[in-house]
Amino acid sequence: MSVDAATVKRIATLARIRIEDAALPRMVEELNGILAWVEMLREVDTQGVEPMAGGAPTGQPSLRMREDEVTDGGIAEAILANAPDREGPYFAVPKVVE
Amino acid sequence: MSKPTDLTIAAARAALARREISAVELTRACLDAIARLNPRLNAFITITAESALRQAEESDRRIAQGMARPLEGIPLGIKDLFCTAGVRTTAASRILGNFTPPYESTVTAHLLRDGAVFLGKLNLDEFAMGSSNATSAFGPVENPWSRANDPETRLVPGGSSGGSAAAVAARLVLGATATDTGGSIRQPAAFCGVAGIKPSYGRCSRFGIVAFASSLDQAGPIARDVRDCAILLRSMAGFDPRDSTSADLPVPDFEAAVERGVAGLRIGIPREYRMEGMPAEIEALWQQGIAWLREAGAEIVDVSLPHTKYALPTYYIVAPAEASSNLARYDGVRFGAREEGEDLRDLYERTRAAGFGAEVRRRILIGTYVLSAGYYDAYYLKAQQVRALIRRDFEQAWERCDALLTPATPTAAFALGEKTEDPVAMYLNDVFTVPANLAGLPGMAVPAGLDAQGLPLALQVIGRPFDEETVFAVAGVLERAADFRATPRLIA
């Protein structure tokens, strides 16, 4: 499979990364280079193989569950300290609803 | 006594305990070396001289009171991917801007608990994505080594933990934290002639480490030698309820394993790691490593890891997929840099275009594509299935051996600016290191020799899940046999 300029544009929109039209041809070429290379995986017979999710090695549970309870909170100032823009105890963004 | 910066962690620990040197003297020696060499090497993004000296003073007080902690007064560098409370943490990306975490990562909290002194934050590839440290928004790091016959050509330190490896090799720090998603501890350690271990997935908490690919990321140390890595890993490791993938297992005394030897151990040599076009020097080093282990009493067995050649393409689907998801958080709203836009969506798109570098953007796009409707099964699901087969290859190998010996990298360090045109050529650097990440296994790089140009080459030891002790035992034997004493041209 390979991608064209329209597909790259669509992916960039999904990823919320602005991409200038002038930069598209180069990006198309680079992504196709990577995609052509990973095509190699098609030759592997994976019929009936359970996909590996998570990174735990054999014998370890991949995700530990815990009680669903509040473990942290009441630190609004610490959370807002790095905000690029804020209004009082809120993150500020451009107007969303007209 | 030798220069303070020449001390290993083990030697510094002993010298501090005997009061032959004070923690302040040791820290000052490192800070002086940083002031002298960092302008050239660019290994540090942030230097925290004042707080380091305050920590060292506290260490001297504790030593005087007989209350020294395990790493009391040991000056370390911290890869700038670990959140450090009150100290800017950048992930070498513009998008984090002047992000100052209000909290401490678990790994660095463990090191502080044990009395370590933090000299500052070390450079890396942006978001740990790279194999040359050239993608950093804070400029490339220079490898303190250079070619004997061509000392002017500046070489890369490897990546992504290039600042960590270069700082240790040039003796600006006694040890450093690092992270490894596909080889980012082992490859730079190999390129810079120092030791580094990526422990088993789950051994070190990922809490407070800027996430790249969560099923692959692991923290570990880079240090002068195998013992120092063991000392640091013991502090860094340990169960953490705040990381749901943290392994609830006791942390062994890794240092004790370094002297254990390999008598009676079966060492597997995976035949698929013999790559076409691999330099003869790498093959010769591998054969030398096999001979060393055999002489030390190990049994050498041939093993097969049949899916090895699929590891890199699998990685370059899984890692970008996870990265595209993890990096969605950088939206210019809650923290980090912001570019203003016409509306919220324009703000997101402009912020992310301006904030991420080319390699990070490329990986986010690949990841978004392989996770998108219509392509998920063909790419992402397929890669997860091949990943399961790669893990199974190792399980089958463990029926026949206790650890694996391989080269660490397919080449020695290359020049700055090489391999930048074709992303895939850069990705091939990690051909020997990526399988251990995919399978969650511990892997360690040990400097073992020099190539014809006088550049360091390393061997890699891969172990069973959570059997870092055997990895340290094998690495210890290799280190003693190799007796690697060469030093780089740029050194404190």
PDB file of N, CA, C and O in Angstrom, chain A residues 37, chain B residues 131 182-183 186-187 272-276 278 307-313 315-316 394 406-411 424-438 460 462:
ATOM      1  N   TRP A  37       8.843  -0.463   3.143  1.00  0.00           N
ATOM      2  CA  TRP A  37       9.758  -1.288   3.947  1.00  0.00           C
ATOM      3  C   TRP A  37       8.981  -2.195   4.911  1.00  0.00           C
ATOM      4  O   TRP A  37       9.286  -3.382   5.042  1.00  0.00           O
TER       5      TRP A  37
ATOM      6  N   SER B 131      18.404   7.938  16.491  1.00  0.00           N
ATOM      7  CA  SER B 131      19.546   7.075  16.780  1.00  0.00           C
ATOM      8  C   SER B 131      20.857   7.843  16.641  1.00  0.00           C
ATOM      9  O   SER B 131      21.913   7.250  16.471  1.00  0.00           O
ATOM     10  N   GLY B 182      13.903   1.351  21.656  1.00  0.00           N
ATOM     11  CA  GLY B 182      14.312   0.426  20.596  1.00  0.00           C
ATOM     12  C   GLY B 182      15.819   0.234  20.559  1.00  0.00           C
ATOM     13  O   GLY B 182      16.347  -0.366  19.616  1.00  0.00           O
ATOM     14  N   GLY B 183      16.509   0.784  21.560  1.00  0.00           N
ATOM     15  CA  GLY B 183      17.972   0.680  21.594  1.00  0.00           C
ATOM     16  C   GLY B 183      18.619   1.933  22.144  1.00  0.00           C
ATOM     17  O   GLY B 183      19.834   2.082  22.132  1.00  0.00           O
ATOM     18  N   ARG B 186      21.378   1.236  24.722  1.00  0.00           N
ATOM     19  CA  ARG B 186      22.466   0.343  24.308  1.00  0.00           C
ATOM     20  C   ARG B 186      23.258   0.887  23.115  1.00  0.00           C
ATOM     21  O   ARG B 186      24.477   0.772  23.067  1.00  0.00           O
ATOM     22  N   GLN B 187      22.565   1.481  22.135  1.00  0.00           N
ATOM     23  CA  GLN B 187      23.275   1.980  20.950  1.00  0.00           C
ATOM     24  C   GLN B 187      24.174   3.164  21.293  1.00  0.00           C
ATOM     25  O   GLN B 187      25.347   3.171  20.921  1.00  0.00           O
ATOM     26  N   GLU B 272      20.554 -15.714  13.286  1.00  0.00           N
ATOM     27  CA  GLU B 272      19.958 -14.672  12.432  1.00  0.00           C
ATOM     28  C   GLU B 272      20.571 -13.292  12.664  1.00  0.00           C
ATOM     29  O   GLU B 272      20.280 -12.347  11.930  1.00  0.00           O
ATOM     30  N   TYR B 273      21.411 -13.148  13.691  1.00  0.00           N
ATOM     31  CA  TYR B 273      22.049 -11.849  13.925  1.00  0.00           C
ATOM     32  C   TYR B 273      23.292 -11.675  13.062  1.00  0.00           C
ATOM     33  O   TYR B 273      23.975 -10.656  13.148  1.00  0.00           O
ATOM     34  N   ARG B 274      23.591 -12.700  12.251  1.00  0.00           N
ATOM     35  CA  ARG B 274      24.715 -12.575  11.318  1.00  0.00           C
ATOM     36  C   ARG B 274      24.158 -11.904  10.063  1.00  0.00           C
ATOM     37  O   ARG B 274      23.597 -12.552   9.204  1.00  0.00           O
ATOM     38  N   MET B 275      24.268 -10.594   9.997  1.00  0.00           N
ATOM     39  CA  MET B 275      23.594  -9.830   8.945  1.00  0.00           C
ATOM     40  C   MET B 275      24.471  -9.738   7.703  1.00  0.00           C
ATOM     41  O   MET B 275      25.688  -9.586   7.814  1.00  0.00           O
ATOM     42  N   GLU B 276      23.808  -9.754   6.569  1.00  0.00           N
ATOM     43  CA  GLU B 276      24.515  -9.524   5.316  1.00  0.00           C
ATOM     44  C   GLU B 276      25.115  -8.122   5.319  1.00  0.00           C
ATOM     45  O   GLU B 276      24.463  -7.161   5.737  1.00  0.00           O
ATOM     46  N   MET B 278      27.404  -6.992   7.187  1.00  0.00           N
ATOM     47  CA  MET B 278      27.902  -6.546   8.493  1.00  0.00           C
ATOM     48  C   MET B 278      29.427  -6.437   8.419  1.00  0.00           C
ATOM     49  O   MET B 278      30.083  -7.327   7.884  1.00  0.00           O
ATOM     50  N   HIS B 307      12.288 -14.990  13.511  1.00  0.00           N
ATOM     51  CA  HIS B 307      11.576 -13.781  13.081  1.00  0.00           C
ATOM     52  C   HIS B 307      12.402 -12.500  13.262  1.00  0.00           C
ATOM     53  O   HIS B 307      11.863 -11.398  13.177  1.00  0.00           O
ATOM     54  N   THR B 308      13.697 -12.645  13.493  1.00  0.00           N
ATOM     55  CA  THR B 308      14.548 -11.485  13.764  1.00  0.00           C
ATOM     56  C   THR B 308      14.426 -10.402  12.698  1.00  0.00           C
ATOM     57  O   THR B 308      14.331  -9.214  13.017  1.00  0.00           O
ATOM     58  N   LYS B 309      14.400 -10.783  11.433  1.00  0.00           N
ATOM     59  CA  LYS B 309      14.431  -9.747  10.391  1.00  0.00           C
ATOM     60  C   LYS B 309      13.124  -8.938  10.334  1.00  0.00           C
ATOM     61  O   LYS B 309      13.087  -7.887   9.712  1.00  0.00           O
ATOM     62  N   TYR B 310      12.095  -9.446  10.999  1.00  0.00           N
ATOM     63  CA  TYR B 310      10.833  -8.702  11.021  1.00  0.00           C
ATOM     64  C   TYR B 310      10.727  -7.759  12.220  1.00  0.00           C
ATOM     65  O   TYR B 310       9.739  -7.038  12.359  1.00  0.00           O
ATOM     66  N   ALA B 311      11.733  -7.785  13.089  1.00  0.00           N
ATOM     67  CA  ALA B 311      11.637  -6.991  14.321  1.00  0.00           C
ATOM     68  C   ALA B 311      11.593  -5.489  14.020  1.00  0.00           C
ATOM     69  O   ALA B 311      10.753  -4.765  14.564  1.00  0.00           O
ATOM     70  N   LEU B 312      12.476  -5.018  13.146  1.00  0.00           N
ATOM     71  CA  LEU B 312      12.503  -3.577  12.874  1.00  0.00           C
ATOM     72  C   LEU B 312      11.224  -3.067  12.228  1.00  0.00           C
ATOM     73  O   LEU B 312      10.650  -2.089  12.693  1.00  0.00           O
ATOM     74  N   PRO B 313      10.747  -3.710  11.139  1.00  0.00           N
ATOM     75  CA  PRO B 313       9.473  -3.229  10.579  1.00  0.00           C
ATOM     76  C   PRO B 313       8.311  -3.333  11.568  1.00  0.00           C
ATOM     77  O   PRO B 313       7.425  -2.471  11.577  1.00  0.00           O
ATOM     78  N   TYR B 315       8.597  -2.956  14.808  1.00  0.00           N
ATOM     79  CA  TYR B 315       8.829  -1.821  15.705  1.00  0.00           C
ATOM     80  C   TYR B 315       8.357  -0.524  15.074  1.00  0.00           C
ATOM     81  O   TYR B 315       7.752   0.320  15.743  1.00  0.00           O
ATOM     82  N   TYR B 316       8.636  -0.348  13.774  1.00  0.00           N
ATOM     83  CA  TYR B 316       8.282   0.920  13.131  1.00  0.00           C
ATOM     84  C   TYR B 316       6.817   1.014  12.738  1.00  0.00           C
ATOM     85  O   TYR B 316       6.403   1.955  12.073  1.00  0.00           O
ATOM     86  N   PHE B 394      12.038 -16.006  21.386  1.00  0.00           N
ATOM     87  CA  PHE B 394      12.900 -15.937  22.567  1.00  0.00           C
ATOM     88  C   PHE B 394      12.525 -17.028  23.578  1.00  0.00           C
ATOM     89  O   PHE B 394      13.399 -17.676  24.149  1.00  0.00           O
ATOM     90  N   THR B 406      25.190 -11.134  21.365  1.00  0.00           N
ATOM     91  CA  THR B 406      25.080 -10.581  20.003  1.00  0.00           C
ATOM     92  C   THR B 406      25.951  -9.330  19.924  1.00  0.00           C
ATOM     93  O   THR B 406      26.358  -8.790  20.959  1.00  0.00           O
ATOM     94  N   PRO B 407      26.223  -8.837  18.722  1.00  0.00           N
ATOM     95  CA  PRO B 407      26.794  -7.486  18.638  1.00  0.00           C
ATOM     96  C   PRO B 407      25.744  -6.479  19.126  1.00  0.00           C
ATOM     97  O   PRO B 407      24.547  -6.765  19.097  1.00  0.00           O
ATOM     98  N   ALA B 408      26.196  -5.299  19.569  1.00  0.00           N
ATOM     99  CA  ALA B 408      25.246  -4.284  20.039  1.00  0.00           C
ATOM    100  C   ALA B 408      24.740  -3.421  18.885  1.00  0.00           C
ATOM    101  O   ALA B 408      23.581  -3.007  18.879  1.00  0.00           O
ATOM    102  N   THR B 409      25.603  -3.131  17.933  1.00  0.00           N
ATOM    103  CA  THR B 409      25.239  -2.262  16.813  1.00  0.00           C
ATOM    104  C   THR B 409      25.886  -2.805  15.541  1.00  0.00           C
ATOM    105  O   THR B 409      26.920  -3.470  15.605  1.00  0.00           O
ATOM    106  N   PRO B 410      25.302  -2.510  14.377  1.00  0.00           N
ATOM    107  CA  PRO B 410      25.887  -3.001  13.126  1.00  0.00           C
ATOM    108  C   PRO B 410      27.117  -2.211  12.681  1.00  0.00           C
ATOM    109  O   PRO B 410      27.818  -2.657  11.767  1.00  0.00           O
ATOM    110  N   THR B 411      27.364  -1.030  13.279  1.00  0.00           N
ATOM    111  CA  THR B 411      28.526  -0.218  12.900  1.00  0.00           C
ATOM    112  C   THR B 411      29.036   0.514  14.141  1.00  0.00           C
ATOM    113  O   THR B 411      28.363   0.538  15.167  1.00  0.00           O
ATOM    114  N   VAL B 424      14.781   5.280   6.766  1.00  0.00           N
ATOM    115  CA  VAL B 424      14.932   3.838   6.989  1.00  0.00           C
ATOM    116  C   VAL B 424      16.398   3.480   7.272  1.00  0.00           C
ATOM    117  O   VAL B 424      16.692   2.626   8.113  1.00  0.00           O
ATOM    118  N   ALA B 425      17.339   4.162   6.587  1.00  0.00           N
ATOM    119  CA  ALA B 425      18.763   3.897   6.827  1.00  0.00           C
ATOM    120  C   ALA B 425      19.114   4.185   8.281  1.00  0.00           C
ATOM    121  O   ALA B 425      19.900   3.464   8.906  1.00  0.00           O
ATOM    122  N   MET B 426      18.524   5.238   8.846  1.00  0.00           N
ATOM    123  CA  MET B 426      18.762   5.563  10.257  1.00  0.00           C
ATOM    124  C   MET B 426      18.134   4.495  11.161  1.00  0.00           C
ATOM    125  O   MET B 426      18.730   4.090  12.155  1.00  0.00           O
ATOM    126  N   TYR B 427      16.964   4.019  10.792  1.00  0.00           N
ATOM    127  CA  TYR B 427      16.271   3.027  11.631  1.00  0.00           C
ATOM    128  C   TYR B 427      17.088   1.730  11.750  1.00  0.00           C
ATOM    129  O   TYR B 427      16.991   1.024  12.749  1.00  0.00           O
ATOM    130  N   LEU B 428      17.901   1.415  10.715  1.00  0.00           N
ATOM    131  CA  LEU B 428      18.643   0.150  10.719  1.00  0.00           C
ATOM    132  C   LEU B 428      19.698   0.076  11.829  1.00  0.00           C
ATOM    133  O   LEU B 428      20.177  -1.002  12.159  1.00  0.00           O
ATOM    134  N   ASN B 429      20.034   1.207  12.432  1.00  0.00           N
ATOM    135  CA  ASN B 429      20.942   1.221  13.566  1.00  0.00           C
ATOM    136  C   ASN B 429      20.500   0.297  14.691  1.00  0.00           C
ATOM    137  O   ASN B 429      21.310  -0.172  15.474  1.00  0.00           O
ATOM    138  N   ASP B 430      19.190   0.144  14.810  1.00  0.00           N
ATOM    139  CA  ASP B 430      18.636  -0.541  15.981  1.00  0.00           C
ATOM    140  C   ASP B 430      18.335  -2.007  15.708  1.00  0.00           C
ATOM    141  O   ASP B 430      17.616  -2.652  16.464  1.00  0.00           O
ATOM    142  N   VAL B 431      18.920  -2.539  14.628  1.00  0.00           N
ATOM    143  CA  VAL B 431      18.565  -3.899  14.202  1.00  0.00           C
ATOM    144  C   VAL B 431      18.837  -4.946  15.287  1.00  0.00           C
ATOM    145  O   VAL B 431      18.060  -5.884  15.448  1.00  0.00           O
ATOM    146  N   PHE B 432      19.885  -4.782  16.081  1.00  0.00           N
ATOM    147  CA  PHE B 432      20.215  -5.788  17.096  1.00  0.00           C
ATOM    148  C   PHE B 432      19.558  -5.500  18.449  1.00  0.00           C
ATOM    149  O   PHE B 432      19.550  -6.352  19.332  1.00  0.00           O
ATOM    150  N   THR B 433      19.074  -4.285  18.630  1.00  0.00           N
ATOM    151  CA  THR B 433      18.567  -3.911  19.947  1.00  0.00           C
ATOM    152  C   THR B 433      17.041  -3.985  20.059  1.00  0.00           C
ATOM    153  O   THR B 433      16.515  -4.265  21.135  1.00  0.00           O
ATOM    154  N   VAL B 434      16.356  -3.741  18.924  1.00  0.00           N
ATOM    155  CA  VAL B 434      14.887  -3.682  18.955  1.00  0.00           C
ATOM    156  C   VAL B 434      14.206  -4.977  19.431  1.00  0.00           C
ATOM    157  O   VAL B 434      13.205  -4.908  20.155  1.00  0.00           O
ATOM    158  N   PRO B 435      14.720  -6.171  19.067  1.00  0.00           N
ATOM    159  CA  PRO B 435      13.992  -7.382  19.488  1.00  0.00           C
ATOM    160  C   PRO B 435      13.794  -7.476  20.999  1.00  0.00           C
ATOM    161  O   PRO B 435      12.721  -7.911  21.454  1.00  0.00           O
ATOM    162  N   ALA B 436      14.789  -7.066  21.794  1.00  0.00           N
ATOM    163  CA  ALA B 436      14.642  -7.158  23.253  1.00  0.00           C
ATOM    164  C   ALA B 436      13.526  -6.244  23.758  1.00  0.00           C
ATOM    165  O   ALA B 436      12.826  -6.586  24.717  1.00  0.00           O
ATOM    166  N   ASN B 437      13.336  -5.085  23.104  1.00  0.00           N
ATOM    167  CA  ASN B 437      12.232  -4.206  23.502  1.00  0.00           C
ATOM    168  C   ASN B 437      10.891  -4.854  23.163  1.00  0.00           C
ATOM    169  O   ASN B 437       9.939  -4.810  23.948  1.00  0.00           O
ATOM    170  N   LEU B 438      10.808  -5.442  21.975  1.00  0.00           N
ATOM    171  CA  LEU B 438       9.540  -6.037  21.553  1.00  0.00           C
ATOM    172  C   LEU B 438       9.138  -7.164  22.499  1.00  0.00           C
ATOM    173  O   LEU B 438       7.958  -7.366  22.768  1.00  0.00           O
ATOM    174  N   GLN B 460      26.397  -7.162  23.008  1.00  0.00           N
ATOM    175  CA  GLN B 460      25.138  -7.087  23.740  1.00  0.00           C
ATOM    176  C   GLN B 460      24.837  -8.443  24.380  1.00  0.00           C
ATOM    177  O   GLN B 460      25.002  -9.489  23.748  1.00  0.00           O
ATOM    178  N   ILE B 462      21.631 -10.408  26.113  1.00  0.00           N
ATOM    179  CA  ILE B 462      20.174 -10.386  26.314  1.00  0.00           C
ATOM    180  C   ILE B 462      19.823 -11.506  27.287  1.00  0.00           C
ATOM    181  O   ILE B 462      20.350 -12.618  27.174  1.00  0.00           O
TER     182      ILE B 462
END
